[in-house]
């Protein structure tokens, strides 16, 4: 890959409200031990009633601006990866453009569920490398609590809300992007969906209108079989092996799933970062939140090689190998 783009800054935000496993014990028939044993999740953050995806995105961008030497005034595109946009239209990205009064900035929402952030990075890298843009904000954000059925204990224990933003800018001398891989297994869409204008998928009438519906067993089986192969595909046309990867950062769906993926790929769980323990599954936000946590813990350093791998509803997937090289912190 002949990239000319670098990830130069990152910011994140999670809502103030915390929903613990003990809180869920009062809502559905479950308990803390059962949830932790099966998912690794201890708590998740929940957006306020009038707090939406755009609000989380704005806070994540502000956090990025406060943390790094980055000016967003000359940003020429905003990409928001989300499945929970404030509106069908206008786009969430347009809401951000209006909030920050960025006069010459394009705005698009990208829908690739839990793979949205990695797809967004691939799109940003392609547009900058092609010379069409110079500075792009990529955000992964979701408020899954607003489409979660809190009478369904198989899903309500999993999901939370959050946002992560990165700046991707043209840099021919120190590009971040080394290789990428993406695809889709559309036949598996029936295993993870939310109804929309249509309530029928492949001849099957869908249920629980308006809420997220997941066949956890089928998604788990697909992920643990697919992701280890996909990790190798990301590295296929490079000089890198899994042993050269400093940190593996997959979509934080479920800790048991991540453990199985690491076991099957023979990749050490100790070099794997995830954000699910205190944030739950935040869909498109899980990977940037995991990166932020790794930075906060002084694990990720400039010069490290990160293998990012998003996967989820669609069923879609996108992986990236990147060299981490942020601007200096303020």
mmCIF file of N, CA, C and O in Angstrom, residues 108-178:
data_model
loop_
_atom_site.group_PDB
_atom_site.id
_atom_site.type_symbol
_atom_site.label_atom_id
_atom_site.label_comp_id
_atom_site.label_asym_id
_atom_site.label_seq_id
_atom_site.Cartn_x
_atom_site.Cartn_y
_atom_site.Cartn_z
ATOM 1 N N UNK A 108 -20.162 13.005 5.622
ATOM 2 C CA UNK A 108 -20.874 11.774 5.270
ATOM 3 C C UNK A 108 -20.957 10.856 6.488
ATOM 4 O O UNK A 108 -20.053 10.809 7.319
ATOM 5 N N UNK A 109 -22.062 10.121 6.584
ATOM 6 C CA UNK A 109 -22.181 9.025 7.533
ATOM 7 C C UNK A 109 -21.893 7.720 6.812
ATOM 8 O O UNK A 109 -22.236 7.555 5.637
ATOM 9 N N UNK A 110 -21.271 6.803 7.522
ATOM 10 C CA UNK A 110 -20.904 5.499 6.968
ATOM 11 C C UNK A 110 -21.523 4.434 7.853
ATOM 12 O O UNK A 110 -21.327 4.443 9.074
ATOM 13 N N UNK A 111 -22.262 3.505 7.236
ATOM 14 C CA UNK A 111 -22.930 2.469 8.020
ATOM 15 C C UNK A 111 -22.290 1.115 7.748
ATOM 16 O O UNK A 111 -22.518 0.511 6.704
ATOM 17 N N UNK A 112 -21.476 0.666 8.673
ATOM 18 C CA UNK A 112 -20.883 -0.670 8.590
ATOM 19 C C UNK A 112 -20.857 -1.302 9.976
ATOM 20 O O UNK A 112 -19.969 -2.094 10.286
ATOM 21 N N UNK A 113 -21.829 -0.911 10.801
ATOM 22 C CA UNK A 113 -22.006 -1.476 12.138
ATOM 23 C C UNK A 113 -20.693 -1.471 12.916
ATOM 24 O O UNK A 113 -20.016 -0.448 12.983
ATOM 25 N N UNK A 114 -20.335 -2.607 13.479
ATOM 26 C CA UNK A 114 -19.160 -2.682 14.360
ATOM 27 C C UNK A 114 -17.838 -2.596 13.601
ATOM 28 O O UNK A 114 -16.780 -2.452 14.220
ATOM 29 N N UNK A 115 -17.882 -2.686 12.280
ATOM 30 C CA UNK A 115 -16.689 -2.504 11.452
ATOM 31 C C UNK A 115 -16.596 -1.087 10.912
ATOM 32 O O UNK A 115 -15.715 -0.773 10.107
ATOM 33 N N UNK A 116 -17.484 -0.207 11.359
ATOM 34 C CA UNK A 116 -17.572 1.130 10.790
ATOM 35 C C UNK A 116 -16.315 1.960 10.929
ATOM 36 O O UNK A 116 -15.908 2.653 9.989
ATOM 37 N N UNK A 117 -15.673 1.891 12.093
ATOM 38 C CA UNK A 117 -14.484 2.716 12.308
ATOM 39 C C UNK A 117 -13.343 2.284 11.392
ATOM 40 O O UNK A 117 -12.669 3.139 10.796
ATOM 41 N N UNK A 118 -13.110 0.997 11.264
ATOM 42 C CA UNK A 118 -12.021 0.539 10.398
ATOM 43 C C UNK A 118 -12.346 0.807 8.930
ATOM 44 O O UNK A 118 -11.452 1.147 8.152
ATOM 45 N N UNK A 119 -13.595 0.683 8.544
ATOM 46 C CA UNK A 119 -13.974 1.068 7.184
ATOM 47 C C UNK A 119 -13.748 2.567 6.980
ATOM 48 O O UNK A 119 -13.259 3.004 5.925
ATOM 49 N N UNK A 120 -14.098 3.371 7.984
ATOM 50 C CA UNK A 120 -13.903 4.810 7.881
ATOM 51 C C UNK A 120 -12.445 5.181 7.702
ATOM 52 O O UNK A 120 -12.104 6.072 6.909
ATOM 53 N N UNK A 121 -11.556 4.489 8.421
ATOM 54 C CA UNK A 121 -10.122 4.729 8.258
ATOM 55 C C UNK A 121 -9.660 4.354 6.856
ATOM 56 O O UNK A 121 -8.839 5.067 6.257
ATOM 57 N N UNK A 122 -10.163 3.250 6.337
ATOM 58 C CA UNK A 122 -9.782 2.852 4.979
ATOM 59 C C UNK A 122 -10.225 3.887 3.954
ATOM 60 O O UNK A 122 -9.476 4.236 3.035
ATOM 61 N N UNK A 123 -11.449 4.387 4.109
ATOM 62 C CA UNK A 123 -11.958 5.406 3.186
ATOM 63 C C UNK A 123 -11.117 6.682 3.284
ATOM 64 O O UNK A 123 -10.730 7.270 2.260
ATOM 65 N N UNK A 124 -10.826 7.115 4.506
ATOM 66 C CA UNK A 124 -10.033 8.332 4.687
ATOM 67 C C UNK A 124 -8.650 8.188 4.074
ATOM 68 O O UNK A 124 -8.161 9.100 3.376
ATOM 69 N N UNK A 125 -7.998 7.063 4.303
ATOM 70 C CA UNK A 125 -6.682 6.828 3.724
ATOM 71 C C UNK A 125 -6.741 6.855 2.199
ATOM 72 O O UNK A 125 -5.888 7.472 1.547
ATOM 73 N N UNK A 126 -7.759 6.213 1.632
ATOM 74 C CA UNK A 126 -7.885 6.186 0.175
ATOM 75 C C UNK A 126 -8.100 7.566 -0.420
ATOM 76 O O UNK A 126 -7.480 7.923 -1.427
ATOM 77 N N UNK A 127 -8.967 8.371 0.201
ATOM 78 C CA UNK A 127 -9.252 9.703 -0.322
ATOM 79 C C UNK A 127 -8.039 10.621 -0.224
ATOM 80 O O UNK A 127 -7.755 11.403 -1.143
ATOM 81 N N UNK A 128 -7.312 10.534 0.885
ATOM 82 C CA UNK A 128 -6.129 11.383 1.045
ATOM 83 C C UNK A 128 -5.003 10.923 0.127
ATOM 84 O O UNK A 128 -4.353 11.746 -0.532
ATOM 85 N N UNK A 129 -4.780 9.640 0.053
ATOM 86 C CA UNK A 129 -3.716 9.110 -0.808
ATOM 87 C C UNK A 129 -3.989 9.416 -2.276
ATOM 88 O O UNK A 129 -3.070 9.677 -3.056
ATOM 89 N N UNK A 130 -5.267 9.434 -2.649
ATOM 90 C CA UNK A 130 -5.641 9.765 -4.033
ATOM 91 C C UNK A 130 -5.537 11.248 -4.330
ATOM 92 O O UNK A 130 -5.667 11.667 -5.482
ATOM 93 N N UNK A 131 -5.324 12.068 -3.302
ATOM 94 C CA UNK A 131 -5.193 13.501 -3.498
ATOM 95 C C UNK A 131 -6.499 14.257 -3.479
ATOM 96 O O UNK A 131 -6.536 15.450 -3.790
ATOM 97 N N UNK A 132 -7.599 13.595 -3.095
ATOM 98 C CA UNK A 132 -8.907 14.248 -3.097
ATOM 99 C C UNK A 132 -9.152 15.061 -1.833
ATOM 100 O O UNK A 132 -9.957 15.995 -1.832
ATOM 101 N N UNK A 133 -8.497 14.700 -0.753
ATOM 102 C CA UNK A 133 -8.631 15.419 0.517
ATOM 103 C C UNK A 133 -7.280 15.476 1.207
ATOM 104 O O UNK A 133 -6.360 14.700 0.895
ATOM 105 N N UNK A 134 -7.174 16.388 2.164
ATOM 106 C CA UNK A 134 -5.922 16.534 2.911
ATOM 107 C C UNK A 134 -6.087 16.280 4.410
ATOM 108 O O UNK A 134 -5.132 15.907 5.079
ATOM 109 N N UNK A 135 -7.297 16.473 4.928
ATOM 110 C CA UNK A 135 -7.489 16.377 6.367
ATOM 111 C C UNK A 135 -8.907 15.887 6.663
ATOM 112 O O UNK A 135 -9.886 16.574 6.338
ATOM 113 N N UNK A 136 -8.998 14.727 7.272
ATOM 114 C CA UNK A 136 -10.300 14.091 7.480
ATOM 115 C C UNK A 136 -10.440 13.668 8.939
ATOM 116 O O UNK A 136 -9.555 13.020 9.494
ATOM 117 N N UNK A 137 -11.564 14.021 9.554
ATOM 118 C CA UNK A 137 -11.897 13.509 10.877
ATOM 119 C C UNK A 137 -12.721 12.242 10.697
ATOM 120 O O UNK A 137 -13.738 12.252 9.991
ATOM 121 N N UNK A 138 -12.277 11.155 11.314
ATOM 122 C CA UNK A 138 -13.005 9.885 11.280
ATOM 123 C C UNK A 138 -13.484 9.582 12.698
ATOM 124 O O UNK A 138 -12.695 9.586 13.646
ATOM 125 N N UNK A 139 -14.775 9.313 12.825
ATOM 126 C CA UNK A 139 -15.364 9.062 14.140
ATOM 127 C C UNK A 139 -16.131 7.748 14.113
ATOM 128 O O UNK A 139 -16.876 7.469 13.175
ATOM 129 N N UNK A 140 -15.944 6.944 15.155
ATOM 130 C CA UNK A 140 -16.790 5.785 15.394
ATOM 131 C C UNK A 140 -17.630 6.085 16.621
ATOM 132 O O UNK A 140 -17.088 6.370 17.689
ATOM 133 N N UNK A 141 -18.952 6.057 16.488
ATOM 134 C CA UNK A 141 -19.815 6.451 17.604
ATOM 135 C C UNK A 141 -21.157 5.743 17.512
ATOM 136 O O UNK A 141 -21.714 5.587 16.417
ATOM 137 N N UNK A 142 -21.670 5.337 18.660
ATOM 138 C CA UNK A 142 -23.005 4.732 18.709
ATOM 139 C C UNK A 142 -23.632 4.940 20.070
ATOM 140 O O UNK A 142 -22.931 4.988 21.095
ATOM 141 N N UNK A 143 -24.962 5.055 20.056
ATOM 142 C CA UNK A 143 -25.754 5.053 21.293
ATOM 143 C C UNK A 143 -26.688 3.846 21.215
ATOM 144 O O UNK A 143 -27.899 3.977 21.037
ATOM 145 N N UNK A 144 -26.109 2.683 21.387
ATOM 146 C CA UNK A 144 -26.861 1.443 21.239
ATOM 147 C C UNK A 144 -27.932 1.290 22.311
ATOM 148 O O UNK A 144 -28.899 0.538 22.131
ATOM 149 N N UNK A 145 -27.780 1.997 23.428
ATOM 150 C CA UNK A 145 -28.790 1.897 24.488
ATOM 151 C C UNK A 145 -30.165 2.315 23.979
ATOM 152 O O UNK A 145 -31.193 1.851 24.487
ATOM 153 N N UNK A 146 -30.180 3.174 22.962
ATOM 154 C CA UNK A 146 -31.460 3.684 22.459
ATOM 155 C C UNK A 146 -32.157 2.702 21.518
ATOM 156 O O UNK A 146 -33.329 2.908 21.168
ATOM 157 N N UNK A 147 -31.441 1.637 21.102
ATOM 158 C CA UNK A 147 -32.076 0.613 20.264
ATOM 159 C C UNK A 147 -31.952 -0.764 20.919
ATOM 160 O O UNK A 147 -32.044 -1.790 20.242
ATOM 161 N N UNK A 148 -31.733 -0.775 22.233
ATOM 162 C CA UNK A 148 -31.616 -2.026 22.979
ATOM 163 C C UNK A 148 -32.908 -2.311 23.727
ATOM 164 O O UNK A 148 -33.474 -1.429 24.380
ATOM 165 N N UNK A 149 -33.379 -3.541 23.633
ATOM 166 C CA UNK A 149 -34.579 -3.989 24.333
ATOM 167 C C UNK A 149 -34.163 -4.467 25.727
ATOM 168 O O UNK A 149 -33.545 -5.524 25.877
ATOM 169 N N UNK A 150 -34.505 -3.708 26.755
ATOM 170 C CA UNK A 150 -34.081 -4.034 28.110
ATOM 171 C C UNK A 150 -34.969 -5.073 28.785
ATOM 172 O O UNK A 150 -34.878 -5.284 29.994
ATOM 173 N N UNK A 151 -35.799 -5.751 27.989
ATOM 174 C CA UNK A 151 -36.478 -6.959 28.474
ATOM 175 C C UNK A 151 -35.813 -8.210 27.911
ATOM 176 O O UNK A 151 -36.173 -9.326 28.292
ATOM 177 N N UNK A 152 -34.856 -8.035 26.997
ATOM 178 C CA UNK A 152 -34.153 -9.151 26.359
ATOM 179 C C UNK A 152 -32.784 -9.300 27.007
ATOM 180 O O UNK A 152 -31.849 -8.571 26.703
ATOM 181 N N UNK A 153 -32.655 -10.258 27.895
ATOM 182 C CA UNK A 153 -31.407 -10.380 28.650
ATOM 183 C C UNK A 153 -30.238 -10.864 27.802
ATOM 184 O O UNK A 153 -29.080 -10.716 28.192
ATOM 185 N N UNK A 154 -30.507 -11.410 26.628
ATOM 186 C CA UNK A 154 -29.418 -11.878 25.773
ATOM 187 C C UNK A 154 -28.682 -10.726 25.103
ATOM 188 O O UNK A 154 -27.525 -10.879 24.704
ATOM 189 N N UNK A 155 -29.339 -9.556 24.971
ATOM 190 C CA UNK A 155 -28.697 -8.409 24.325
ATOM 191 C C UNK A 155 -28.458 -7.243 25.278
ATOM 192 O O UNK A 155 -27.445 -6.552 25.169
ATOM 193 N N UNK A 156 -29.350 -7.019 26.248
ATOM 194 C CA UNK A 156 -29.224 -5.798 27.060
ATOM 195 C C UNK A 156 -27.995 -5.826 27.955
ATOM 196 O O UNK A 156 -27.541 -4.780 28.413
ATOM 197 N N UNK A 157 -27.428 -7.002 28.214
ATOM 198 C CA UNK A 157 -26.225 -7.081 29.043
ATOM 199 C C UNK A 157 -24.971 -6.666 28.280
ATOM 200 O O UNK A 157 -23.924 -6.427 28.887
ATOM 201 N N UNK A 158 -25.079 -6.547 26.958
ATOM 202 C CA UNK A 158 -23.891 -6.360 26.123
ATOM 203 C C UNK A 158 -23.577 -4.909 25.802
ATOM 204 O O UNK A 158 -22.406 -4.519 25.775
ATOM 205 N N UNK A 159 -24.587 -4.091 25.546
ATOM 206 C CA UNK A 159 -24.364 -2.873 24.780
ATOM 207 C C UNK A 159 -24.284 -1.604 25.619
ATOM 208 O O UNK A 159 -24.970 -1.443 26.626
ATOM 209 N N UNK A 160 -23.416 -0.696 25.163
ATOM 210 C CA UNK A 160 -23.243 0.604 25.784
ATOM 211 C C UNK A 160 -23.034 1.669 24.729
ATOM 212 O O UNK A 160 -23.115 1.408 23.527
ATOM 213 N N UNK A 161 -22.725 2.884 25.183
ATOM 214 C CA UNK A 161 -22.619 4.043 24.304
ATOM 215 C C UNK A 161 -21.231 4.679 24.413
ATOM 216 O O UNK A 161 -20.627 4.690 25.491
ATOM 217 N N UNK A 162 -20.745 5.244 23.313
ATOM 218 C CA UNK A 162 -19.445 5.915 23.347
ATOM 219 C C UNK A 162 -19.055 6.431 21.975
ATOM 220 O O UNK A 162 -19.730 6.159 20.964
ATOM 221 N N UNK A 163 -17.956 7.187 21.937
ATOM 222 C CA UNK A 163 -17.470 7.750 20.679
ATOM 223 C C UNK A 163 -15.960 7.908 20.727
ATOM 224 O O UNK A 163 -15.390 8.222 21.778
ATOM 225 N N UNK A 164 -15.316 7.681 19.587
ATOM 226 C CA UNK A 164 -13.891 7.920 19.446
ATOM 227 C C UNK A 164 -13.619 8.602 18.127
ATOM 228 O O UNK A 164 -14.210 8.242 17.097
ATOM 229 N N UNK A 165 -12.754 9.629 18.139
ATOM 230 C CA UNK A 165 -12.456 10.415 16.934
ATOM 231 C C UNK A 165 -10.959 10.437 16.675
ATOM 232 O O UNK A 165 -10.162 10.506 17.613
ATOM 233 N N UNK A 166 -10.587 10.372 15.412
ATOM 234 C CA UNK A 166 -9.181 10.535 15.031
ATOM 235 C C UNK A 166 -9.080 11.532 13.890
ATOM 236 O O UNK A 166 -10.019 11.701 13.103
ATOM 237 N N UNK A 167 -7.935 12.201 13.816
ATOM 238 C CA UNK A 167 -7.620 13.051 12.672
ATOM 239 C C UNK A 167 -6.708 12.266 11.747
ATOM 240 O O UNK A 167 -5.708 11.690 12.196
ATOM 241 N N UNK A 168 -7.055 12.229 10.482
ATOM 242 C CA UNK A 168 -6.216 11.607 9.460
ATOM 243 C C UNK A 168 -5.821 12.703 8.481
ATOM 244 O O UNK A 168 -6.684 13.371 7.907
ATOM 245 N N UNK A 169 -4.513 12.926 8.312
ATOM 246 C CA UNK A 169 -4.073 14.010 7.439
ATOM 247 C C UNK A 169 -2.962 13.567 6.503
ATOM 248 O O UNK A 169 -2.291 12.563 6.735
ATOM 249 N N UNK A 170 -2.800 14.340 5.441
ATOM 250 C CA UNK A 170 -1.797 13.987 4.436
ATOM 251 C C UNK A 170 -0.384 14.109 5.024
ATOM 252 O O UNK A 170 -0.022 15.119 5.626
ATOM 253 N N UNK A 171 0.387 13.049 4.873
ATOM 254 C CA UNK A 171 1.772 13.024 5.328
ATOM 255 C C UNK A 171 2.505 11.963 4.504
ATOM 256 O O UNK A 171 2.414 10.779 4.781
ATOM 257 N N UNK A 172 3.207 12.414 3.471
ATOM 258 C CA UNK A 172 3.883 11.483 2.579
ATOM 259 C C UNK A 172 5.129 10.880 3.201
ATOM 260 O O UNK A 172 5.580 9.803 2.804
ATOM 261 N N UNK A 173 5.704 11.541 4.196
ATOM 262 C CA UNK A 173 6.964 11.071 4.785
ATOM 263 C C UNK A 173 6.749 10.037 5.891
ATOM 264 O O UNK A 173 7.579 9.146 6.064
ATOM 265 N N UNK A 174 5.662 10.188 6.631
ATOM 266 C CA UNK A 174 5.423 9.279 7.760
ATOM 267 C C UNK A 174 3.990 8.737 7.733
ATOM 268 O O UNK A 174 3.221 8.942 8.672
ATOM 269 N N UNK A 175 3.619 8.025 6.695
ATOM 270 C CA UNK A 175 2.247 7.512 6.625
ATOM 271 C C UNK A 175 1.986 6.434 7.674
ATOM 272 O O UNK A 175 2.896 5.727 8.103
ATOM 273 N N UNK A 176 0.727 6.333 8.089
ATOM 274 C CA UNK A 176 0.332 5.343 9.098
ATOM 275 C C UNK A 176 -0.078 4.008 8.485
ATOM 276 O O UNK A 176 0.110 2.953 9.101
ATOM 277 N N UNK A 177 -0.643 4.047 7.291
ATOM 278 C CA UNK A 177 -1.354 2.882 6.768
ATOM 279 C C UNK A 177 -0.423 1.970 5.975
ATOM 280 O O UNK A 177 0.193 2.386 4.993
ATOM 281 N N UNK A 178 -0.351 0.715 6.416
ATOM 282 C CA UNK A 178 0.549 -0.257 5.792
ATOM 283 C C UNK A 178 -0.215 -1.229 4.901
ATOM 284 O O UNK A 178 0.198 -1.520 3.780
#
